[in-house]
Amino acid sequence: MILDVGQIISQLGKEKGIDKAVIIAAIKEALETAARKKYGMNKILEATYDSDTGEFEILSFRTATATVVDPDTQMTLEEAQVLDPEAQLGDSLGERLSTKDLGRIAAQTARQIIMQKVKDAEREVIYNEFIGRKGEILNGIVQRYERDCLVIDLGKTEAIMPPSEQIPRERYRQGDRIRAYIKDVTKTSRGPEILLSRADPRVILKLFEQEVPEVYEGVVSILSVAREPGFRTKIAVRSRDRDVDPVGACVGMKGSRVQSVVQELRGERIDIIAWDEDPARFVCNALQPAEIIRVLVNESGKSMEVVVPEEQLLLAIGKRGQNVKLASKLVGWHIEVRAEGHVEDALKRAEGLFAKKPEGVASEVPPPEGEVPAAAADESASGFGGERSEAPPTESPEVGAKEGDDVDAKAGLPAEALPAEGTDVEAKAGEPAKE
């Protein structure tokens, strides 16, 4: 039916990366389907392939019986012995059918089946290839934007980068080269869907693995990453070798290594921080370059209060709160930053609330029944508490006395409430005030 079928199968397998057995199986299934449409759906058909000659054959199998009920699946013993002289009852014999008589419609059906099978096999190959590369950084060429999603050509297939995985300040044109992180690979009805990302924090890990040999070999570990894509990133590093400085290894000679990562991310600022087991020290490192005076740790609530000099408060918080926000993500604790002066004022106010009264202040002692306590008299004199007198207060030039003068007796009390001159207004404990 087809000239040089074996050569065509080999070439197709190389181009699509598909095993020859998959293509041969697809052609067999297509020929069987086309033959059933031509010769009948009830026939028992089987397609075969001869690798030596490169030819396909279609065989129709019937069983030798004494009485024929279904001509499509049964034959008489005489007919069977024509095909094979040694045939007996119950033997199943195959007859070769001509593939040239399949017809145009059957041939089109076979062609569609072959194309669909080859396409499915190609999708499976692509899926298996990229599912194994999940978590890697790869190169691609920008094709177009579709509903704000970036479509990237990877050679064998296309991948997408949704807006949530793009860096906000980056824009690309058709034909631009791009490096992205394979975040996920899923199967869909249209084939494998490859999701790429440049905003994922793991992009930082993979870029440092490519630029820093110590990170790739595992001598230096990146334990934590906090990132605000396109603006700033903090990474915490630790070395397994005492002779290797983790921060210096990631920075490189004159900052060459970290600058390569910064250029790839188009100017995103990267802070490299030494990891520490002590959360307080770790926070101090994470808030650099701000100087930390002291750290108050609340282990039960996993929160910290960091005190910094007042002139460095804005530096510790950072632009739009980025510094303290990323430090909190990096450490995994809630961080509050306060200026030193504000904390001192708060401590003084707290001390004032709980301070003891001076010893000279007399304690409140309830007076005997029928007598007015001195405190009540003072309240009446100042116009607060108790009932006001109907008589207007006496005008006196000493009402606006300086602070510390005794103005209770001349602040407008009625004559009956005024104590006599020389009388001690504050009664001693156990003694009533004299009238």
Tab-separated table of C-alpha atoms in Angstrom:
chain	number	residue	atom	x	y	z
A	1	MET	CA	0.000	0.000	0.000
A	2	ILE	CA	2.821	2.422	0.862
A	3	LEU	CA	6.265	2.410	-0.699
A	4	ASP	CA	9.263	2.261	1.645
A	5	VAL	CA	7.057	2.058	4.711
A	6	GLY	CA	9.912	1.033	6.965
A	7	GLN	CA	11.995	4.058	5.981
A	8	ILE	CA	9.069	6.419	6.518
A	9	ILE	CA	8.408	4.952	9.966
A	10	SER	CA	12.042	5.379	10.976
A	11	GLN	CA	12.157	8.981	9.776
A	12	LEU	CA	8.896	9.863	11.501
A	13	GLY	CA	10.121	8.320	14.741
A	14	LYS	CA	13.308	10.398	14.679
A	15	GLU	CA	11.501	13.656	13.936
A	16	LYS	CA	8.866	13.246	16.623
A	17	GLY	CA	11.001	11.380	19.114
A	18	ILE	CA	8.545	8.463	19.100
A	19	ASP	CA	9.403	4.791	19.302
A	20	LYS	CA	8.916	2.857	16.031
A	21	ALA	CA	6.742	0.296	17.826
A	22	VAL	CA	4.233	3.021	18.702
A	23	ILE	CA	3.954	4.098	15.057
A	24	ILE	CA	3.610	0.509	13.829
A	25	ALA	CA	0.860	-0.183	16.380
A	26	ALA	CA	-0.993	2.971	15.260
A	27	ILE	CA	-0.836	1.884	11.581
A	28	LYS	CA	-2.078	-1.617	12.446
A	29	GLU	CA	-5.061	-0.222	14.340
A	30	ALA	CA	-5.870	2.144	11.469
A	31	LEU	CA	-5.757	-0.664	8.894
A	32	GLU	CA	-8.010	-2.889	11.003
A	33	THR	CA	-10.560	-0.113	11.397
A	34	ALA	CA	-10.543	0.666	7.680
A	35	ALA	CA	-10.865	-3.027	6.754
A	36	ARG	CA	-13.900	-3.496	9.016
A	37	LYS	CA	-15.647	-0.585	7.300
A	38	LYS	CA	-14.913	-2.186	3.925
A	39	TYR	CA	-15.451	-5.897	4.602
A	40	GLY	CA	-17.844	-5.888	7.547
A	41	MET	CA	-17.809	-5.053	11.232
A	42	ASN	CA	-18.339	-8.656	12.359
A	43	LYS	CA	-15.185	-10.037	10.785
A	44	ILE	CA	-12.230	-11.051	12.943
A	45	LEU	CA	-9.401	-9.010	11.428
A	46	GLU	CA	-5.744	-8.660	12.338
A	47	ALA	CA	-3.097	-6.457	10.747
A	48	THR	CA	0.511	-7.663	10.591
A	49	TYR	CA	3.804	-5.992	9.729
A	50	ASP	CA	6.833	-7.636	8.164
A	51	SER	CA	9.936	-5.728	9.235
A	52	ASP	CA	12.055	-7.408	6.567
A	53	THR	CA	9.915	-6.402	3.602
A	54	GLY	CA	8.353	-3.336	5.265
A	55	GLU	CA	4.832	-4.411	4.261
A	56	PHE	CA	1.528	-4.487	6.155
A	57	GLU	CA	-1.038	-7.248	5.652
A	58	ILE	CA	-4.627	-7.668	6.800
A	59	LEU	CA	-5.783	-11.189	7.707
A	60	SER	CA	-9.398	-12.298	8.168
A	61	PHE	CA	-9.719	-15.283	10.527
A	62	ARG	CA	-12.534	-17.877	10.289
A	63	THR	CA	-13.056	-21.130	12.123
A	64	ALA	CA	-13.648	-24.473	10.332
A	65	THR	CA	-17.041	-25.930	11.384
A	66	ALA	CA	-19.377	-28.687	10.149
A	67	THR	CA	-22.288	-26.267	9.843
A	68	VAL	CA	-21.741	-22.631	8.930
A	69	VAL	CA	-23.973	-20.218	10.877
A	70	ASP	CA	-22.012	-16.977	10.480
A	71	PRO	CA	-20.081	-16.731	7.188
A	72	ASP	CA	-18.022	-13.815	8.531
A	73	THR	CA	-16.461	-15.937	11.276
A	74	GLN	CA	-17.016	-19.542	10.119
A	75	MET	CA	-16.145	-21.712	7.090
A	76	THR	CA	-16.693	-25.310	6.025
A	77	LEU	CA	-14.000	-27.935	6.402
A	78	GLU	CA	-13.607	-28.095	2.611
A	79	GLU	CA	-12.906	-24.354	2.432
A	80	ALA	CA	-10.429	-24.681	5.278
A	81	GLN	CA	-8.574	-27.539	3.563
A	82	VAL	CA	-8.196	-25.409	0.430
A	83	LEU	CA	-6.242	-22.932	2.552
A	84	ASP	CA	-4.457	-25.643	4.515
A	85	PRO	CA	-4.692	-29.309	3.477
A	86	GLU	CA	-4.058	-30.393	7.049
A	87	ALA	CA	-6.855	-28.292	8.490
A	88	GLN	CA	-9.387	-29.929	10.828
A	89	LEU	CA	-12.651	-28.946	12.439
A	90	GLY	CA	-12.168	-26.201	14.998
A	91	ASP	CA	-9.038	-24.758	13.396
A	92	SER	CA	-8.914	-20.979	12.830
A	93	LEU	CA	-7.429	-20.014	9.495
A	94	GLY	CA	-6.476	-16.597	8.196
A	95	GLU	CA	-7.120	-15.219	4.727
A	96	ARG	CA	-5.209	-12.301	3.290
A	97	LEU	CA	-7.338	-9.307	2.301
A	98	SER	CA	-6.268	-6.774	-0.277
A	99	THR	CA	-5.392	-3.344	1.114
A	100	LYS	CA	-5.810	-1.768	-2.317
A	101	ASP	CA	-9.563	-2.306	-2.221
A	102	LEU	CA	-10.159	-0.409	1.013
A	103	GLY	CA	-11.496	2.653	-0.789
A	104	ARG	CA	-11.044	6.375	-0.392
A	105	ILE	CA	-13.156	6.780	2.762
A	106	ALA	CA	-11.474	3.879	4.506
A	107	ALA	CA	-8.063	5.269	3.545
A	108	GLN	CA	-8.967	8.694	4.966
A	109	THR	CA	-10.152	7.052	8.163
A	110	ALA	CA	-6.898	5.169	8.449
A	111	ARG	CA	-4.924	8.365	7.830
A	112	GLN	CA	-6.813	10.242	10.574
A	113	ILE	CA	-6.290	7.419	13.044
A	114	ILE	CA	-2.571	7.277	12.302
A	115	MET	CA	-2.176	11.042	12.709
A	116	GLN	CA	-4.131	11.055	15.972
A	117	LYS	CA	-2.147	8.160	17.413
A	118	VAL	CA	1.137	9.758	16.442
A	119	LYS	CA	0.058	13.070	17.962
A	120	ASP	CA	-0.996	11.373	21.201
A	121	ALA	CA	2.322	9.558	21.351
A	122	GLU	CA	4.175	12.822	20.727
A	123	ARG	CA	2.275	14.527	23.556
A	124	GLU	CA	3.110	11.668	25.886
A	125	VAL	CA	6.792	11.960	24.993
A	126	ILE	CA	6.751	15.712	25.658
A	127	TYR	CA	4.952	15.244	28.967
A	128	ASN	CA	7.424	12.600	30.140
A	129	GLU	CA	10.341	14.825	29.148
A	130	PHE	CA	9.173	17.976	30.940
A	131	ILE	CA	7.733	16.266	34.014
A	132	GLY	CA	11.250	15.017	34.613
A	133	ARG	CA	12.600	18.572	34.282
A	134	LYS	CA	10.123	20.081	36.698
A	135	GLY	CA	11.906	22.502	39.016
A	136	GLU	CA	14.595	23.468	36.495
A	137	ILE	CA	15.484	26.731	34.777
A	138	LEU	CA	15.179	26.586	30.981
A	139	ASN	CA	15.530	28.943	28.023
A	140	GLY	CA	12.755	29.883	25.647
A	141	ILE	CA	11.706	32.425	23.020
A	142	VAL	CA	8.777	34.760	23.562
A	143	GLN	CA	6.028	34.141	21.021
A	144	ARG	CA	3.103	36.363	22.005
A	145	TYR	CA	0.769	37.591	24.728
A	146	GLU	CA	-2.636	35.934	25.119
A	147	ARG	CA	-4.920	37.589	27.667
A	148	ASP	CA	-1.895	38.871	29.581
A	149	CYS	CA	-0.412	35.348	29.592
A	150	LEU	CA	3.031	35.059	28.047
A	151	VAL	CA	3.353	32.228	25.490
A	152	ILE	CA	6.914	30.887	25.234
A	153	ASP	CA	8.305	28.551	22.578
A	154	LEU	CA	10.417	25.754	24.054
A	155	GLY	CA	11.231	24.088	20.738
A	156	LYS	CA	9.124	20.935	20.935
A	157	THR	CA	6.128	22.620	22.534
A	158	GLU	CA	4.838	25.877	23.970
A	159	ALA	CA	4.580	26.938	27.602
A	160	ILE	CA	2.600	29.677	29.319
A	161	MET	CA	3.455	32.187	32.026
A	162	PRO	CA	0.335	33.707	33.665
A	163	PRO	CA	0.403	37.277	35.051
A	164	SER	CA	0.732	36.017	38.627
A	165	GLU	CA	4.043	34.350	37.719
A	166	GLN	CA	5.474	37.341	35.863
A	167	ILE	CA	7.635	40.069	37.407
A	168	PRO	CA	5.493	43.238	37.407
A	169	ARG	CA	8.066	45.542	35.833
A	170	GLU	CA	9.095	43.177	33.014
A	171	ARG	CA	7.720	43.407	29.482
A	172	TYR	CA	8.819	41.322	26.518
A	173	ARG	CA	8.544	41.511	22.749
A	174	GLN	CA	8.203	38.749	20.211
A	175	GLY	CA	11.514	36.993	19.662
A	176	ASP	CA	13.051	37.933	23.029
A	177	ARG	CA	14.943	35.189	24.846
A	178	ILE	CA	13.765	34.401	28.360
A	179	ARG	CA	14.864	32.156	31.225
A	180	ALA	CA	12.101	30.787	33.423
A	181	TYR	CA	11.427	28.180	36.088
A	182	ILE	CA	9.291	25.117	35.322
A	183	LYS	CA	6.726	25.330	38.093
A	184	ASP	CA	4.251	22.653	37.018
A	185	VAL	CA	3.439	20.231	34.175
A	186	THR	CA	-0.096	18.890	33.752
A	187	LYS	CA	-1.972	16.755	31.212
A	188	THR	CA	-4.912	18.315	29.388
A	189	SER	CA	-7.114	17.335	26.463
A	190	ARG	CA	-4.989	19.555	24.215
A	191	GLY	CA	-1.747	18.025	25.403
A	192	PRO	CA	0.710	18.756	28.194
A	193	GLU	CA	0.449	22.224	29.741
A	194	ILE	CA	3.749	23.620	31.028
A	195	LEU	CA	3.543	26.412	33.583
A	196	LEU	CA	6.566	28.705	33.809
A	197	SER	CA	7.406	31.293	36.458
A	198	ARG	CA	9.865	34.104	37.111
A	199	ALA	CA	8.218	35.354	40.311
A	200	ASP	CA	8.523	32.138	42.312
A	201	PRO	CA	11.076	32.272	45.194
A	202	ARG	CA	12.602	29.036	43.903
A	203	VAL	CA	13.862	30.976	40.884
A	204	ILE	CA	16.432	32.547	43.231
A	205	LEU	CA	17.584	29.116	44.406
A	206	LYS	CA	18.095	27.800	40.887
A	207	LEU	CA	19.906	30.934	39.706
A	208	PHE	CA	22.324	30.765	42.633
A	209	GLU	CA	22.884	27.065	41.942
A	210	GLN	CA	23.961	27.977	38.423
A	211	GLU	CA	26.183	30.874	39.496
A	212	VAL	CA	27.688	29.587	42.770
A	213	PRO	CA	29.516	26.218	42.653
A	214	GLU	CA	29.391	25.928	46.461
A	215	VAL	CA	25.593	26.052	46.374
A	216	TYR	CA	25.406	23.498	43.548
A	217	GLU	CA	27.728	21.118	45.398
A	218	GLY	CA	25.843	21.511	48.690
A	219	VAL	CA	28.674	23.114	50.676
A	220	VAL	CA	26.571	26.284	51.066
A	221	SER	CA	22.846	25.854	51.688
A	222	ILE	CA	20.120	28.431	51.075
A	223	LEU	CA	17.780	27.738	53.990
A	224	SER	CA	15.166	30.423	53.498
A	225	VAL	CA	14.046	32.853	50.796
A	226	ALA	CA	11.736	35.851	51.172
A	227	ARG	CA	10.958	37.668	47.957
A	228	GLU	CA	8.950	40.576	46.621
A	229	PRO	CA	9.341	39.966	42.866
A	230	GLY	CA	10.932	42.772	40.954
A	231	PHE	CA	11.898	44.806	44.009
A	232	ARG	CA	13.801	43.026	46.769
A	233	THR	CA	14.803	39.563	47.985
A	234	LYS	CA	16.406	38.261	51.173
A	235	ILE	CA	18.085	34.852	51.369
A	236	ALA	CA	19.520	33.116	54.450
A	237	VAL	CA	22.615	31.012	53.812
A	238	ARG	CA	24.632	28.585	55.916
A	239	SER	CA	27.910	26.770	55.280
A	240	ARG	CA	28.681	23.172	56.185
A	241	ASP	CA	32.401	23.880	55.979
A	242	ARG	CA	33.879	26.193	58.606
A	243	ASP	CA	36.496	27.387	56.138
A	244	VAL	CA	33.863	28.586	53.651
A	245	ASP	CA	32.117	31.901	54.250
A	246	PRO	CA	28.547	31.410	52.975
A	247	VAL	CA	27.873	35.100	52.375
A	248	GLY	CA	31.190	35.662	50.625
A	249	ALA	CA	30.721	32.590	48.441
A	250	CYS	CA	27.339	33.846	47.219
A	251	VAL	CA	28.554	37.410	46.690
A	252	GLY	CA	31.689	36.388	44.781
A	253	MET	CA	34.772	38.371	43.874
A	254	LYS	CA	33.755	42.050	43.772
A	255	GLY	CA	30.126	40.914	43.771
A	256	SER	CA	30.396	39.133	40.428
A	257	ARG	CA	28.205	36.155	41.348
A	258	VAL	CA	25.346	38.026	42.924
A	259	GLN	CA	25.469	40.655	40.171
A	260	SER	CA	24.871	37.943	37.583
A	261	VAL	CA	21.667	36.990	39.400
A	262	VAL	CA	20.658	40.644	39.759
A	263	GLN	CA	21.139	41.242	36.037
A	264	GLU	CA	19.066	38.176	35.179
A	265	LEU	CA	16.265	39.549	37.393
A	266	ARG	CA	16.669	43.016	35.828
A	267	GLY	CA	17.882	44.946	38.836
A	268	GLU	CA	16.070	43.206	41.684
A	269	ARG	CA	17.917	43.908	44.939
A	270	ILE	CA	19.225	40.799	46.755
A	271	ASP	CA	20.302	40.741	50.419
A	272	ILE	CA	22.418	37.750	51.465
A	273	ILE	CA	22.163	37.056	55.204
A	274	ALA	CA	24.014	34.628	57.451
A	275	TRP	CA	21.637	32.155	59.050
A	276	ASP	CA	21.758	31.754	62.861
A	277	GLU	CA	20.079	29.278	65.192
A	278	ASP	CA	19.299	32.054	67.678
A	279	PRO	CA	16.157	33.832	66.399
A	280	ALA	CA	17.196	37.144	67.973
A	281	ARG	CA	20.569	37.143	66.217
A	282	PHE	CA	18.926	35.955	63.026
A	283	VAL	CA	16.555	38.930	63.162
A	284	CYS	CA	19.457	41.310	63.726
A	285	ASN	CA	21.142	39.917	60.620
A	286	ALA	CA	17.911	40.030	58.621
A	287	LEU	CA	17.263	43.719	59.397
A	288	GLN	CA	20.670	44.841	58.184
A	289	PRO	CA	21.915	47.476	57.458
A	290	ALA	CA	19.905	48.915	60.384
A	291	GLU	CA	21.571	48.781	63.807
A	292	ILE	CA	19.649	46.949	66.519
A	293	ILE	CA	19.814	48.092	70.158
A	294	ARG	CA	17.885	45.244	71.709
A	295	VAL	CA	15.362	42.525	70.834
A	296	LEU	CA	12.437	41.486	73.041
A	297	VAL	CA	11.363	37.910	72.229
A	298	ASN	CA	7.944	36.369	72.867
A	299	GLU	CA	8.485	32.679	72.167
A	300	SER	CA	4.908	31.617	72.920
A	301	GLY	CA	3.481	34.003	70.311
A	302	LYS	CA	6.505	33.759	67.972
A	303	SER	CA	6.801	37.530	67.901
A	304	MET	CA	9.655	39.962	68.482
A	305	GLU	CA	9.902	43.629	69.337
A	306	VAL	CA	13.026	45.210	67.890
A	307	VAL	CA	14.345	48.503	69.273
A	308	VAL	CA	16.445	50.655	66.954
A	309	PRO	CA	17.867	54.189	67.210
A	310	GLU	CA	15.313	56.792	66.294
A	311	GLU	CA	17.323	58.046	63.315
A	312	GLN	CA	17.420	54.495	61.862
A	313	LEU	CA	13.737	53.692	62.241
A	314	LEU	CA	12.968	54.343	58.560
A	315	LEU	CA	16.008	52.329	57.504
A	316	ALA	CA	14.874	49.331	59.562
A	317	ILE	CA	11.327	49.492	58.206
A	318	GLY	CA	12.456	50.054	54.628
A	319	LYS	CA	10.701	51.501	51.627
A	320	ARG	CA	7.002	50.586	51.792
A	321	GLY	CA	7.872	48.370	54.748
A	322	GLN	CA	9.829	45.939	52.544
A	323	ASN	CA	12.775	45.445	54.892
A	324	VAL	CA	10.814	44.438	57.986
A	325	LYS	CA	8.243	42.513	55.920
A	326	LEU	CA	10.852	40.390	54.169
A	327	ALA	CA	12.779	39.901	57.422
A	328	SER	CA	9.584	38.608	59.059
A	329	LYS	CA	9.034	36.120	56.199
A	330	LEU	CA	12.661	35.057	56.276
A	331	VAL	CA	12.744	34.365	60.024
A	332	GLY	CA	9.159	33.139	60.315
A	333	TRP	CA	8.385	35.405	63.296
A	334	HIS	CA	6.184	38.476	63.628
A	335	ILE	CA	8.438	41.532	63.997
A	336	GLU	CA	7.563	44.967	65.376
A	337	VAL	CA	10.117	47.754	65.035
A	338	ARG	CA	10.121	50.646	67.533
A	339	ALA	CA	12.359	53.664	68.012
A	340	GLU	CA	14.439	53.890	71.172
A	341	GLY	CA	12.935	57.205	72.364
A	342	HIS	CA	9.368	55.967	72.034
A	343	VAL	CA	10.169	52.852	74.023
A	344	GLU	CA	11.767	54.885	76.843
A	345	ASP	CA	8.693	57.130	77.086
A	346	ALA	CA	6.429	54.093	77.221
A	347	LEU	CA	8.543	52.544	79.991
A	348	LYS	CA	8.417	55.766	82.042
A	349	ARG	CA	4.647	55.950	81.726
A	350	ALA	CA	4.364	52.331	82.786
A	351	GLU	CA	6.613	52.950	85.795
A	352	GLY	CA	4.503	55.929	86.783
A	353	LEU	CA	1.342	53.869	86.802
A	354	PHE	CA	2.786	51.282	89.153
A	355	ALA	CA	4.907	53.633	91.334
A	356	LYS	CA	4.162	53.747	95.132
A	357	LYS	CA	2.688	56.906	96.745
A	358	PRO	CA	4.961	59.037	98.992
A	359	GLU	CA	4.857	58.247	102.706
A	360	GLY	CA	3.694	61.789	103.641
A	361	VAL	CA	0.346	61.343	101.914
A	362	ALA	CA	-2.331	60.437	104.483
A	363	SER	CA	-4.416	57.408	103.815
A	364	GLU	CA	-8.142	57.717	103.513
A	365	VAL	CA	-9.896	57.032	106.841
A	366	PRO	CA	-13.679	57.010	107.010
A	367	PRO	CA	-14.909	59.817	109.356
A	368	PRO	CA	-17.435	59.264	112.148
A	369	GLU	CA	-21.101	59.338	111.296
A	370	GLY	CA	-22.627	62.757	110.778
A	371	GLU	CA	-19.407	64.533	109.932
A	372	VAL	CA	-18.113	65.564	106.514
A	373	PRO	CA	-14.700	64.251	105.527
A	374	ALA	CA	-12.041	66.706	104.504
A	375	ALA	CA	-11.873	65.306	100.942
A	376	ALA	CA	-15.589	66.008	100.480
A	377	ALA	CA	-15.080	69.524	101.749
A	378	ASP	CA	-12.271	69.980	99.226
A	379	GLU	CA	-14.504	68.755	96.405
A	380	SER	CA	-17.234	71.146	97.452
A	381	ALA	CA	-14.724	73.950	97.579
A	382	SER	CA	-13.474	73.283	94.061
A	383	GLY	CA	-17.012	72.909	92.675
A	384	PHE	CA	-16.738	69.156	91.873
A	385	GLY	CA	-18.577	66.393	93.635
A	386	GLY	CA	-21.357	66.894	96.182
A	387	GLU	CA	-24.048	69.576	96.070
A	388	ARG	CA	-23.226	73.137	95.189
A	389	SER	CA	-24.079	76.006	97.550
A	390	GLU	CA	-26.766	78.415	96.418
A	391	ALA	CA	-24.754	81.404	97.642
A	392	PRO	CA	-22.370	82.850	95.060
A	393	PRO	CA	-18.695	82.377	95.811
A	394	THR	CA	-16.969	85.236	97.516
A	395	GLU	CA	-14.709	87.211	95.250
A	396	SER	CA	-11.159	87.111	96.406
A	397	PRO	CA	-7.928	88.229	94.778
A	398	GLU	CA	-6.276	85.020	96.028
A	399	VAL	CA	-8.388	82.598	93.910
A	400	GLY	CA	-5.726	82.414	91.216
A	401	ALA	CA	-2.976	81.604	93.674
A	402	LYS	CA	0.186	80.048	92.651
A	403	GLU	CA	0.553	76.321	92.589
A	404	GLY	CA	1.168	75.014	96.085
A	405	ASP	CA	-0.851	77.669	97.966
A	406	ASP	CA	-3.814	76.545	100.099
A	407	VAL	CA	-6.840	77.870	98.236
A	408	ASP	CA	-9.496	75.475	99.554
A	409	ALA	CA	-10.713	77.848	102.308
A	410	LYS	CA	-11.037	80.839	99.971
A	411	ALA	CA	-12.424	79.293	96.826
A	412	GLY	CA	-16.022	80.272	97.510
A	413	LEU	CA	-17.153	77.906	100.306
A	414	PRO	CA	-20.267	79.003	102.260
A	415	ALA	CA	-19.617	80.327	105.709
A	416	GLU	CA	-21.028	77.271	107.439
A	417	ALA	CA	-18.585	74.972	105.666
A	418	LEU	CA	-15.500	77.067	106.401
A	419	PRO	CA	-13.401	75.764	109.262
A	420	ALA	CA	-12.304	78.157	111.966
A	421	GLU	CA	-8.893	79.717	111.748
A	422	GLY	CA	-6.203	77.443	113.070
A	423	THR	CA	-8.329	74.356	112.668
A	424	ASP	CA	-6.543	71.361	111.116
A	425	VAL	CA	-8.633	70.467	108.044
A	426	GLU	CA	-7.101	67.020	107.684
A	427	ALA	CA	-8.322	65.202	110.758
A	428	LYS	CA	-6.037	62.776	112.424
A	429	ALA	CA	-6.922	59.162	112.430
A	430	GLY	CA	-9.737	58.497	114.871
A	431	GLU	CA	-10.467	62.219	115.652
A	432	PRO	CA	-13.306	64.244	114.044
A	433	ALA	CA	-12.592	67.597	112.524
A	434	LYS	CA	-13.480	70.529	114.779
A	435	GLU	CA	-16.250	72.861	113.730
